[in-house]
XYZ file of C-alpha atoms in Angstrom:
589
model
C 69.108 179.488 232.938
C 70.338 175.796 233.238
C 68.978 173.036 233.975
C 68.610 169.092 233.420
C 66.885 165.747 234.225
C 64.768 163.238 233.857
C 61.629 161.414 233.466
C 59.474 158.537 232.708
C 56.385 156.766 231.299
C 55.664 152.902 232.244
C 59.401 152.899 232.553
C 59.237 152.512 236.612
C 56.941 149.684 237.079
C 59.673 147.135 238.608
C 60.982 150.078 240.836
C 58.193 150.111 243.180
C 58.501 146.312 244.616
C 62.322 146.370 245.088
C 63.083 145.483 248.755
C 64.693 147.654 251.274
C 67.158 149.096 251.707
C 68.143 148.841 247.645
C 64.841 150.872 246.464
C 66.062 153.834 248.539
C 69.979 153.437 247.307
C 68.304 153.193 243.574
C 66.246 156.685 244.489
C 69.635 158.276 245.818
C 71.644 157.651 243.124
C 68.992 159.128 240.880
C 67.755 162.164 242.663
C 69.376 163.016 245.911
C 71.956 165.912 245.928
C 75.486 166.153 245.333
C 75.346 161.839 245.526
C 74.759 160.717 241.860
C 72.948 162.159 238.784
C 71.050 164.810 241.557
C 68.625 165.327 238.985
C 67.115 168.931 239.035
C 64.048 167.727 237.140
C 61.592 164.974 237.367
C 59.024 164.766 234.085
C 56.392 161.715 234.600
C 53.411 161.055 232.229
C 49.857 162.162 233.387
C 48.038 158.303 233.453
C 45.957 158.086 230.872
C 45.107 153.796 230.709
C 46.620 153.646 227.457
C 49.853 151.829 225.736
C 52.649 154.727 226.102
C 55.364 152.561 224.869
C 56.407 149.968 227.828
C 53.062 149.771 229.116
C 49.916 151.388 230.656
C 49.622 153.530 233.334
C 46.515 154.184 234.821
C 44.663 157.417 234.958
C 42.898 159.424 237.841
C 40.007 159.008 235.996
C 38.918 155.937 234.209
C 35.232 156.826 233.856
C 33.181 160.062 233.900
C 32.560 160.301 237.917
C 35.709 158.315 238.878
C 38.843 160.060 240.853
C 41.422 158.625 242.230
C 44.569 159.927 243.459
C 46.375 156.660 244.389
C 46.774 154.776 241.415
C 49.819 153.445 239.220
C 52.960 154.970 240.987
C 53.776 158.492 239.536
C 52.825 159.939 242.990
C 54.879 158.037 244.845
C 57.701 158.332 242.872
C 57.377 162.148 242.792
C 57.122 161.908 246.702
C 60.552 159.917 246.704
C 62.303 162.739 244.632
C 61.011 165.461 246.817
C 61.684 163.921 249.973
C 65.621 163.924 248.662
C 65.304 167.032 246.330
C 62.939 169.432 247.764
C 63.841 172.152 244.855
C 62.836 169.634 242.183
C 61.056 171.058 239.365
C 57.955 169.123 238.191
C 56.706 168.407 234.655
C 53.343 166.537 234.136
C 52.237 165.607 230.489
C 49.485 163.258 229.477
C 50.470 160.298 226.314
C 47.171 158.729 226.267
C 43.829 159.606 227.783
C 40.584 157.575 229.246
C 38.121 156.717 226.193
C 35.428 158.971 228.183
C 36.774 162.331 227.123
C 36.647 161.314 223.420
C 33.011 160.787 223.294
C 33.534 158.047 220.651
C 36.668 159.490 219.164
C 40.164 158.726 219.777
C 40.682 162.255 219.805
C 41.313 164.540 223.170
C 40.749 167.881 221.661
C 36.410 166.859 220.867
C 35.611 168.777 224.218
C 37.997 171.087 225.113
C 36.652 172.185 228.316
C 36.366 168.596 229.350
C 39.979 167.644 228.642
C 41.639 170.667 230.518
C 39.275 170.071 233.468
C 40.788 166.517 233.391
C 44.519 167.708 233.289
C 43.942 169.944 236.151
C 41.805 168.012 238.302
C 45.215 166.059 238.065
C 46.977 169.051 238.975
C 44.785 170.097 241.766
C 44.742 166.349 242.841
C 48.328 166.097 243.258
C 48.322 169.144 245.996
C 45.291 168.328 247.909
C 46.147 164.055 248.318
C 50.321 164.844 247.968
C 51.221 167.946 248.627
C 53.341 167.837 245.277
C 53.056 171.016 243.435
C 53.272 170.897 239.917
C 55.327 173.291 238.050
C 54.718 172.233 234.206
C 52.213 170.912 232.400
C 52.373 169.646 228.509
C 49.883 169.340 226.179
C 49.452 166.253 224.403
C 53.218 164.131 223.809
C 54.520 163.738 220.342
C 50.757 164.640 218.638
C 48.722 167.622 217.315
C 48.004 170.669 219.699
C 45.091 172.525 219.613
C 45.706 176.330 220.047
C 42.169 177.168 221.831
C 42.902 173.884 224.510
C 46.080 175.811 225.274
C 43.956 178.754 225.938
C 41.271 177.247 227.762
C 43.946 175.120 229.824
C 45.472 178.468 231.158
C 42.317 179.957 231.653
C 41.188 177.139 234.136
C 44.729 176.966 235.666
C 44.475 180.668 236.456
C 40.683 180.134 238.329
C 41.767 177.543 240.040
C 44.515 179.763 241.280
C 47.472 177.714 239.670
C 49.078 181.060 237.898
C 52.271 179.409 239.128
C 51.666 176.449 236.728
C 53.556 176.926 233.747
C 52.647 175.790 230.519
C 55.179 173.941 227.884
C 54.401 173.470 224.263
C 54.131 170.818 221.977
C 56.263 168.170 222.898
C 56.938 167.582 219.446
C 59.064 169.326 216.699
C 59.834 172.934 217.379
C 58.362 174.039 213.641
C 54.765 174.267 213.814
C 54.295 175.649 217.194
C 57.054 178.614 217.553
C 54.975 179.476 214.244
C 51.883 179.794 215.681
C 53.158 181.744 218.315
C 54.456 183.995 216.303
C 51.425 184.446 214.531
C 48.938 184.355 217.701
C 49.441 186.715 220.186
C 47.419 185.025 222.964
C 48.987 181.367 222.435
C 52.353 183.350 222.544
C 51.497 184.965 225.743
C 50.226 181.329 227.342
C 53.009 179.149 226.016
C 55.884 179.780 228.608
C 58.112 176.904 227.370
C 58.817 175.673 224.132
C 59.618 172.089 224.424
C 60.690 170.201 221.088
C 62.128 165.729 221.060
C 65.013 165.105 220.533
C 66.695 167.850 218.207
C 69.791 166.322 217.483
C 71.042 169.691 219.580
C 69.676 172.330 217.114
C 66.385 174.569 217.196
C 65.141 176.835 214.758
C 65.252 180.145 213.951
C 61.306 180.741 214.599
C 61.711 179.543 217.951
C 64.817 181.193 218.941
C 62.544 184.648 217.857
C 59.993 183.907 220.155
C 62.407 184.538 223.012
C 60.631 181.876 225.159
C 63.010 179.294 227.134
C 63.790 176.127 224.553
C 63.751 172.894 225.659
C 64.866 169.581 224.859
C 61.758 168.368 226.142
C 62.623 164.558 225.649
C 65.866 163.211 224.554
C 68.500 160.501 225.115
C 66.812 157.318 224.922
C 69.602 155.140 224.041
C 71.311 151.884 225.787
C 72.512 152.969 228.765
C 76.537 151.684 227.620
C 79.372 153.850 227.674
C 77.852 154.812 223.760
C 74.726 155.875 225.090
C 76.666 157.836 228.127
C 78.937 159.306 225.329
C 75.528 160.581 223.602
C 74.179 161.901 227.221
C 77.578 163.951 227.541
C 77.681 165.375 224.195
C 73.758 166.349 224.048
C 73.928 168.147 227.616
C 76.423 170.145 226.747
C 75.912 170.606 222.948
C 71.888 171.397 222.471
C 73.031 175.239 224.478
C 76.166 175.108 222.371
C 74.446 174.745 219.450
C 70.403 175.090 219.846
C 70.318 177.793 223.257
C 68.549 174.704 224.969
C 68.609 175.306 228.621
C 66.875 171.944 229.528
C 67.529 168.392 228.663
C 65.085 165.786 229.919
C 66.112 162.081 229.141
C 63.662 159.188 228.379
C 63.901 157.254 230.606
C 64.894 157.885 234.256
C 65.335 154.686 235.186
C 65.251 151.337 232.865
C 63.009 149.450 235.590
C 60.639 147.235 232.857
C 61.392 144.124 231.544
C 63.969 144.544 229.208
C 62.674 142.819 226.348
C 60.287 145.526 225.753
C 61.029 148.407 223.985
C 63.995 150.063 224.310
C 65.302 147.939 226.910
C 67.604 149.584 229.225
C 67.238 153.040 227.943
C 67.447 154.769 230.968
C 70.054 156.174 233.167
C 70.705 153.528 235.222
C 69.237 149.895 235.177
C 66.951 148.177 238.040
C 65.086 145.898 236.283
C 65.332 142.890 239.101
C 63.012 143.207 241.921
C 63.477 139.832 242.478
C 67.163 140.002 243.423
C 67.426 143.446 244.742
C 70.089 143.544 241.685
C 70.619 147.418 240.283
C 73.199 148.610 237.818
C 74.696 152.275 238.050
C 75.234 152.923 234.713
C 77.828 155.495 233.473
C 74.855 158.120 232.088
C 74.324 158.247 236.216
C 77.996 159.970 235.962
C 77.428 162.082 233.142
C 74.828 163.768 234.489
C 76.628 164.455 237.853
C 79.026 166.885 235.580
C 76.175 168.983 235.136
C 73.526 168.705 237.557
C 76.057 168.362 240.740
C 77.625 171.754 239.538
C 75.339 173.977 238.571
C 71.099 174.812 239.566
C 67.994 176.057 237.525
C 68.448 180.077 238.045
C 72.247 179.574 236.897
C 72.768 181.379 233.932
C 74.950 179.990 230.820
C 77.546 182.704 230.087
C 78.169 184.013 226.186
C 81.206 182.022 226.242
C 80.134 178.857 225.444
C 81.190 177.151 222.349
C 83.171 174.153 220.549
C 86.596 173.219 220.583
C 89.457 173.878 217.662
C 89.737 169.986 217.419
C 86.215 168.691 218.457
C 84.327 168.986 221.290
C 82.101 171.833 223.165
C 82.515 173.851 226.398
C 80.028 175.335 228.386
C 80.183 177.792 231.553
C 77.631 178.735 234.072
C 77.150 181.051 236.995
C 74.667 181.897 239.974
C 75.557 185.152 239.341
C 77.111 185.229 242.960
C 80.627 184.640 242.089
C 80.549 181.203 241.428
C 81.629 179.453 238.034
C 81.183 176.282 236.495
C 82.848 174.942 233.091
C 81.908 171.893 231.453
C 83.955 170.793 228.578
C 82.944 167.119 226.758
C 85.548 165.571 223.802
C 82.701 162.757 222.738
C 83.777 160.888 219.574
C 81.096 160.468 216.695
C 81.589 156.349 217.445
C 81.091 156.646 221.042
C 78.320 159.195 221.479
C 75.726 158.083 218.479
C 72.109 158.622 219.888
C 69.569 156.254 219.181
C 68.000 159.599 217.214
C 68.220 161.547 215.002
C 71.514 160.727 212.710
C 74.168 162.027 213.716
C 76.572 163.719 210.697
C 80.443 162.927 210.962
C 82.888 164.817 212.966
C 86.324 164.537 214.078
C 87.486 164.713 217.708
C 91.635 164.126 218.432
C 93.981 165.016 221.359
C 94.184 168.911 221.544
C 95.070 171.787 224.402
C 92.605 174.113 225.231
C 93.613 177.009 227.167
C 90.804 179.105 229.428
C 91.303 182.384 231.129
C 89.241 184.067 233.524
C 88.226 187.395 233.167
C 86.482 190.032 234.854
C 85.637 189.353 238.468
C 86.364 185.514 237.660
C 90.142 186.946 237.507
C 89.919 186.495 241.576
C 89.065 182.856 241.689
C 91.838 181.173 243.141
C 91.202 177.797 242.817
C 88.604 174.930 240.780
C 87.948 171.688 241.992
C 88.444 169.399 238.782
C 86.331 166.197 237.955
C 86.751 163.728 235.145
C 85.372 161.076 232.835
C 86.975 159.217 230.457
C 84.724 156.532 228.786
C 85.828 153.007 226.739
C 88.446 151.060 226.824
C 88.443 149.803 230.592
C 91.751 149.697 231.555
C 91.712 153.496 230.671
C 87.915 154.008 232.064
C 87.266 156.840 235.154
C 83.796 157.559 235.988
C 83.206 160.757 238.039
C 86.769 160.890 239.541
C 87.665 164.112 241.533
C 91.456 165.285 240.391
C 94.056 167.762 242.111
C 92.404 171.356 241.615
C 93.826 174.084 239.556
C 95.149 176.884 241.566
C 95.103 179.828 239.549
C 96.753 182.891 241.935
C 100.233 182.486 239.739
C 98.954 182.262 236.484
C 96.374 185.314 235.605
C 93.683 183.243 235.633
C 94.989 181.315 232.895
C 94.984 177.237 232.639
C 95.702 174.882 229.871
C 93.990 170.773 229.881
C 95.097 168.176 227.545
C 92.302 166.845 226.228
C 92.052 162.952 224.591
C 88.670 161.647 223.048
C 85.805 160.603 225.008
C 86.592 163.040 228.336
C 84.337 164.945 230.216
C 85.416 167.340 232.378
C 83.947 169.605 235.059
C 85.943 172.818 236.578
C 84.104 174.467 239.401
C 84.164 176.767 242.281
C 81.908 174.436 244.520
C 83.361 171.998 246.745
C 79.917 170.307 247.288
C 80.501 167.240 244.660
C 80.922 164.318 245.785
C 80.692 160.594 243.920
C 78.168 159.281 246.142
C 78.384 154.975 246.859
C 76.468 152.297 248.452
C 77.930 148.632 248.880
C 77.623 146.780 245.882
C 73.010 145.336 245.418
C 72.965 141.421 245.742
C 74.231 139.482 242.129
C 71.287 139.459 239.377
C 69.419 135.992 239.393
C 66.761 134.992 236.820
C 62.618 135.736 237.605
C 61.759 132.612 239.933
C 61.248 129.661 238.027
C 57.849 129.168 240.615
C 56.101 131.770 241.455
C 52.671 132.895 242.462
C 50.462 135.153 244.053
C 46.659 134.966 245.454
C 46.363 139.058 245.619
C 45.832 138.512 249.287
C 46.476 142.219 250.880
C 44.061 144.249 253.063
C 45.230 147.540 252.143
C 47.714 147.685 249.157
C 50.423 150.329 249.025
C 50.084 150.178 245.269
C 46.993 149.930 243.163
C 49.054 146.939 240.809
C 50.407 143.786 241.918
C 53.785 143.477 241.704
C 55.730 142.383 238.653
C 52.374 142.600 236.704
C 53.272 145.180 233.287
C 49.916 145.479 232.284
C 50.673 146.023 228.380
C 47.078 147.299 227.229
C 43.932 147.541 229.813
C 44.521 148.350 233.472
C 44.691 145.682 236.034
C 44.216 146.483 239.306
C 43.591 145.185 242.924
C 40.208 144.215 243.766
C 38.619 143.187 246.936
C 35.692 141.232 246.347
C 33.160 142.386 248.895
C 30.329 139.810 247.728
C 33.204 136.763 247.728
C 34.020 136.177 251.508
C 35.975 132.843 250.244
C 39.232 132.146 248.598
C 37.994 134.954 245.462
C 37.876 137.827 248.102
C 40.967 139.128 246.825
C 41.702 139.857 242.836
C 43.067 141.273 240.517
C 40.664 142.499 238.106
C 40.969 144.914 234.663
C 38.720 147.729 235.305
C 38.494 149.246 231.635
C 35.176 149.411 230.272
C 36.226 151.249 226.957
C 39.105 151.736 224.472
C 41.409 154.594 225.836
C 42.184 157.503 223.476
C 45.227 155.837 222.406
C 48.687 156.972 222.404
C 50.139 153.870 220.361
C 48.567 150.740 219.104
C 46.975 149.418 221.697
C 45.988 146.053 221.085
C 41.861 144.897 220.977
C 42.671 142.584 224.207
C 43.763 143.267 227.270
C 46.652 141.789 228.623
C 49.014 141.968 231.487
C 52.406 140.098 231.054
C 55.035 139.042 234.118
C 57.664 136.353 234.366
C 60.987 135.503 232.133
C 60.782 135.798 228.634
C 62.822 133.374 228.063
C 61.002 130.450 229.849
C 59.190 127.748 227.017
C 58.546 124.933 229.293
C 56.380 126.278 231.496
C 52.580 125.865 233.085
C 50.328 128.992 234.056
C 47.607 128.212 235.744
C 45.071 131.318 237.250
C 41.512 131.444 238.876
C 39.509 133.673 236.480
C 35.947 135.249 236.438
C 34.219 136.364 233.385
C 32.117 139.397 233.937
C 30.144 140.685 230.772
C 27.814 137.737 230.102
C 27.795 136.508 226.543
C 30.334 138.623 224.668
C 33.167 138.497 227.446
C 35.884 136.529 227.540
C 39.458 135.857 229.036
C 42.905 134.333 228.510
C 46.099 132.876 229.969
C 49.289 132.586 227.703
C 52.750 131.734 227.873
C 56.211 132.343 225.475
C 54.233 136.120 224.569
C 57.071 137.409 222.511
C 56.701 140.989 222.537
C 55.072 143.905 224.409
C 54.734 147.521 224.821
C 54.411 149.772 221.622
C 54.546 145.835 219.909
C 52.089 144.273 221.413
C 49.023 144.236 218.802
C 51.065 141.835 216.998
C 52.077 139.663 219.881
C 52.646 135.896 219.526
C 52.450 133.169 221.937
C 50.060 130.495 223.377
C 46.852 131.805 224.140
C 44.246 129.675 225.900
C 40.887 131.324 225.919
C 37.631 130.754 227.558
C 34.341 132.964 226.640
C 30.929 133.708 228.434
C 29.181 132.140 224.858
C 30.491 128.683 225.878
C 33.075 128.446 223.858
C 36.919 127.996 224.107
C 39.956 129.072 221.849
C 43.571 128.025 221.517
C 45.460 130.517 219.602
C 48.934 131.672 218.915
C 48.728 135.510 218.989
C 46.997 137.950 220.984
C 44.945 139.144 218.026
C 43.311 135.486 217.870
C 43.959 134.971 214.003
C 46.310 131.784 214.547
C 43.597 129.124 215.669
C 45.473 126.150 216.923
C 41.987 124.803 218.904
C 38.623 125.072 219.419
C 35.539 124.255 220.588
C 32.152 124.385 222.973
C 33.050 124.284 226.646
C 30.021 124.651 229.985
C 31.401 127.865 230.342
C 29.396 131.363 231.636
C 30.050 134.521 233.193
C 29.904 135.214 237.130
C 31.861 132.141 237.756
C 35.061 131.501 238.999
C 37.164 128.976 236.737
C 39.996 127.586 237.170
C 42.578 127.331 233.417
C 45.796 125.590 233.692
C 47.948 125.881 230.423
C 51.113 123.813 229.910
C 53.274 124.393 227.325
C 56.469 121.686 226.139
C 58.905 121.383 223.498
C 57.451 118.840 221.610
C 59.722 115.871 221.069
C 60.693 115.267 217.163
C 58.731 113.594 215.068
C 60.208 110.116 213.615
C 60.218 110.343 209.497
C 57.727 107.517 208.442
C-alpha cells in the first residue's frame, strides 16, 4: 500500500499564535485535500518535558499522579488535521520521557509496566478529552528497544481494548530489530510496522523477509529550497523503487521555530513569523501534492515500478478499482542531496520514456498530466496541470520528454487541484518592544506565546494566593531531570525574541521558589538553542535564594563576569532589569 506525510517534534511552537485567517490557510496548505501537500499522515512526538531537538514539549504527565490532556499543542494540531482530513492516519512516538518513570535513571525501560501504562494513558487520553484515535504508536525514537516493553505495550493496548492500535518498531536502523523478529516469534507477531530513519531509500534483506510493511519512519529533513524539494521528490518515489518502502514521513511538517535553531527551516513549508502573519509555501509543499493528491493508503504500488534508462525512477499505483496513477521524478544528484545519509553519484540527462498500458489499463482513455520542474527560475513550474494525454488512438501507448529536475504525475483522477490563498502580509522582524504580563483567565494553550522553552517546561500559572499584579505567571513546573532525549542542559531556560538583537534590555518580575538552593536568570544575545543549548553563550544575570547574585556568559555558569551577596530570598517577587550595549572602544593609553 502507499502512503506519505508528515510530522513533528517542537517544530510547531510558532504555529499556534499566528492570527486568523493565515493559521487556517497555513493548516490547508499542509493537510486539507486535493489543496496542497494533503498529507495522508500526521506523526507528532508523545511530550515527554525533555530537549527533542528544537525544544521541549511537555508531557501528560510531569509527576507520578499528574494528567493532563491539554498541554503543549500536539492535540490541537491533530484536531486541525482531522477537521480537514478526517482519513488521516495517526502516529504517536515518545523522544524523551518525565524523570518519574526512570526512578533515578535516565533510562525508560527500568519499569516496564510503568512506561507502557504511560504511553497508553496517552493513547486512551487522546480519545476520551479529543476524540482523536490513534492508529500507531513507536517505541522509543532513534534509541534502544526493549523486546519485553514491546510485549507488555501490546498486551496493555489489547486490555484496554485498543487492538486497533498498531505498533511500529524501532525508529531507528532497520538491522537490529527485523533481526530480532526473525528470531522471536512473539515480538514478530506484535511488531506490525517496521519503521527505520532515513535509509538513503534502501532496506535490508532481513527486513524485507519479515514481510511486515517498511517504513521510512523519518526522513527528509533538509532546507526546504528547491535542493531540499529535489531530495523530497527523489526519496518519495525512490525508497519503493529501491527499498519496498510504502511510507515516507518527513521531519518536519512545518518549519514554525525560530530559525536559528537547529535545522532551521527544515520543514515543508516555512511559518516561522507569528508576528507578521508572514508564511512561505515552499516547493516540498508541491512535491508532495504529486503523490499524496493522487493516490491513498489502501492503493497498492504495482510490480512495475522502477528507474529510468538515463536516470530517474517511476512509480505506479492503483485502488484496485480501475484507477491508475504514475509518478515519474528526473532529480539530479546536485539538486536533490539530502541533508542524510551521502548520497553516491549518478547521472540524470534529457531522455524519452515510453509507457504502455496493459491489461484492463488498455481502456483508459485519458490522464490528467501535472508537472514540476525545479531551478533555474525563468524555467521553474511548481504543480502546474498540462493538456492530458488521450490515449484511444495510440494502444495505450505514450512517450514524455524528460529534462533534469521534473516531476511528473499521470493520473486517472480529476480531483487535483493547486490549491491558493492571497499572498500572507510581508515578513517584518520580532518587535523591537515587546512584553507580556501572562494576564489570561482561561488560556487556549498551556505556553505563552513566542516562549520556546529550550530545556524545563514553562507554563501558565494562576497564582491563587497572589490577588495583585503576580496573579498571573508563567512558572517552570519541573521538579526533576527528564529522561533525556538529547543534552539537556542543567538550567532551565525558555528563549523568545530576535536573535539578532545586542542592544537590548530584558527586564521580568521573578519569584524564587525552593528556598536556599534555588535560583533564576534573565539573559540576552543567547546564541544557540535546541539540541545546542548545554553550551549556550550569552549574558546571564542571576539571582539565588542563598543571597547571592551571578553575572555570567553561558548558561552553564562557568564564564563569571560578576558576583556577589545581594538581600535576596525565596517567596518573593523581584524585579531584574538587564541591559546589555556595545561597549564603546577603548582609547590606547
Amino acid at each position: 500500500t502507499g502512503f506519505m506525510v508528515a510530522n513533528l517534534w517542537a517544530t510547531s511552537r510558532l504555529l499556534v499564535n499566528y492570527p486568523e485567517p493565515y493559521r487556517s490557510q497555513i493548516l490547508d496548505y499542509l493537510f486539507k485535500p486535493n489543496f496542497g501537500a494533503s498529507l495522508h499522515i500526521l506523526k507528532v512526538e508523545i511530550g515527554g518535558d525533555g530537549q527533542t531537538t528544537d525544544g521541549t514539549e511537555p508531557s501528560h504527565m510531569h509527576y507520578a499522579l499528574d494528567e493532563n490532556y491539554f498541554r503543549g499543542y500536539e492535540w490541537w494540531l491533530m484536531k486541525e488535521a482531522k477537521k480537514r482530513n478526517p482519513n488521516i492516519t495517526l502516529i504517536g512516538l515518545p523522544w524523551s520521557f518525565p524523570g518519574w518513570l526512570g526512578k533515578g535513571f535516565d533510562w525508560p525501560y527500568v519499569n516496564l509496566q510503568l512506561t507502557a501504562y504511560y504511553v497508553v494513558t496517552w493513547i486512551v487520553g487522546a480519545k476520551r478529552y479529543h476524540d482523536l484515535d490513534i492508529d500507531y504508536i513507536g517505541i522509543w525514537n532513534e534509541r534502544s528497544y526493549n523486546a519485553n516493553y514491546i510485549k507488555i505495550l501490546r498486551k496493555m493496548l489489547n486490555s484496554q481494548g485498543l487492538q486497533r492500535v498498531k505498533i511500529i518498531a524501532s525508529d531507528n536502523l532497520w538491522e537490529s530489530i527485523s533481526a530480532a523478529m526473525l528470531l522471536d516469534a512473539e515480538l514478530f507477531k506484535v511488531v506490525d510496522v517496521i519503521g527505520a530513519h532515513y535509509p538513503g531509500t534502501h532496506s535490508v534483506k532481513d527486513a524485507r523477509l519479515t514481510g511486515k510493511k517498511l517504513w521510512s519512519s523519518e526522513d527528509f529533513s533538509t532546507l526546504n529550497s528547491d535542493t531540499g524539494a529535489g531530495c523530497w521528490g527523489r526519496i518519495l518515489n525512490q525508497n519503493y523503487v529501491n527499498g519496498y518502502m510504502t511510507s515516507t514521513i518527513a521531519w518536519n511538517l512545518v518549519a514554525s521555530y525560530y530559525e536559528q535553531l537547529p535545522y532551521g527551516r527544515c520543514g515543508l513549508m516555512t511559518a516561522q513569523e507569528p508576528w507578521s502573519g508572514h508564511y512561505v509555501v515552499e516547493s516540498p509543499v508541491w512535491v508532495s501534492a504529486h503523490t499524496t493528491q493522487f493516490t491513498q493508503p489502501g492503493w497498492y504500488y504495482l510490480k512495475t515500478v522502477g528507474h529510468l534508462e538515463k536516470g530517474g525512477s517511476y512509480v505506479a499505483l492503483t485502488d484496485g478499482l480501475g484507477n491508475l496513477t504514475i509518478i515519474i521524478e528526473t532529480m539530479s544528484h546536485k539538486h536533490s542531496k539530502c541533508i542524510r545519509p551521502f548520497l553516491p553519484y549518478f547521472n540524470v540527462s534529457q531522455q524519452f520514456a515510453t509507457f504502455v498500458l496493459k491489461g484492463s489499463f488498455s481502456e483508459i482513455p485519458e490522464l490528467q498530466v501535472w508537472y514540476t520542474k525545479l531551478g533555474k527560475t525563468s524555467e521553474r513550474f511548481l504543480f502546474k496541470q498540462l493538456d492530458s494525454l488521450w490515449l484511444l488512438d495510440s494502444n495505450g501507448s505514450f512517450t514524455l520528454k524528460l529534462q533534469e529536475d521534473e516531476l511528473f504525475t499521470l493520473t486517472t483522477l480529476t480531483t487535483g487541484r493547486k490549491g491558493s490563498y492571497l499572498p500572507p502580509p510581508k515578513s517584518q522582524r520580532f518587535p523591537s518592544t515587546y512584553k507580556d504580563d501572562f494576564n489570561v483567565d482561561y488560556p487556549f494553550f498551556s505556553e505563552a506565546p513566542n516562549f520556546a522553552d529550550q530545556t524545563g517546561v514553562f507554563e501558565y500559572f494562576t497564582n491563587m494566593e497572589d490577588p495583585g499584579e503576580h496573579h498571573f505567571t508563567l512558572r517552570q513546573v519541573l521538579n526533576q531531570r527528564p529522561i533525556t532525549w538529547a543534552a539537556d542542559a542543567s538550567n532551565t531556560i525558555s528563549i523568545i525574541g530576535d536573535y539578532n538583537w545586542t542592544n537590548l534590555t530584558i527586564k521580568c518580575d521573578v519569584y524564587i521558589e525552593t528556598p536556599d538552593t534555588g535560583g533564576v536568570f534573565i539573559a540576552g544575545r543567547v546564541n544557540k538553542g535546541g539540541i545546542l543549548i548545554r553550551s549556550a553563550r550569552g549574558i546571564f544575570f542571576w539571582i539565588f535564594a542563598n543571597g547571592s547574585y551571578r553575572v555570567t556568559g553561558d548558561l552553564a555558569g562557568w564564564i563569571i563576569y560578576a558576583l556577589g551577596h545581594v538581600e535576596v530570598t525565596a517567596k518573593t517577587w523581584y524585579t531584574l532589569t538587564l541591559t546589555i550595549k556595545v561597549a564603546g572602544r577603548r582609547k590606547k593609553t
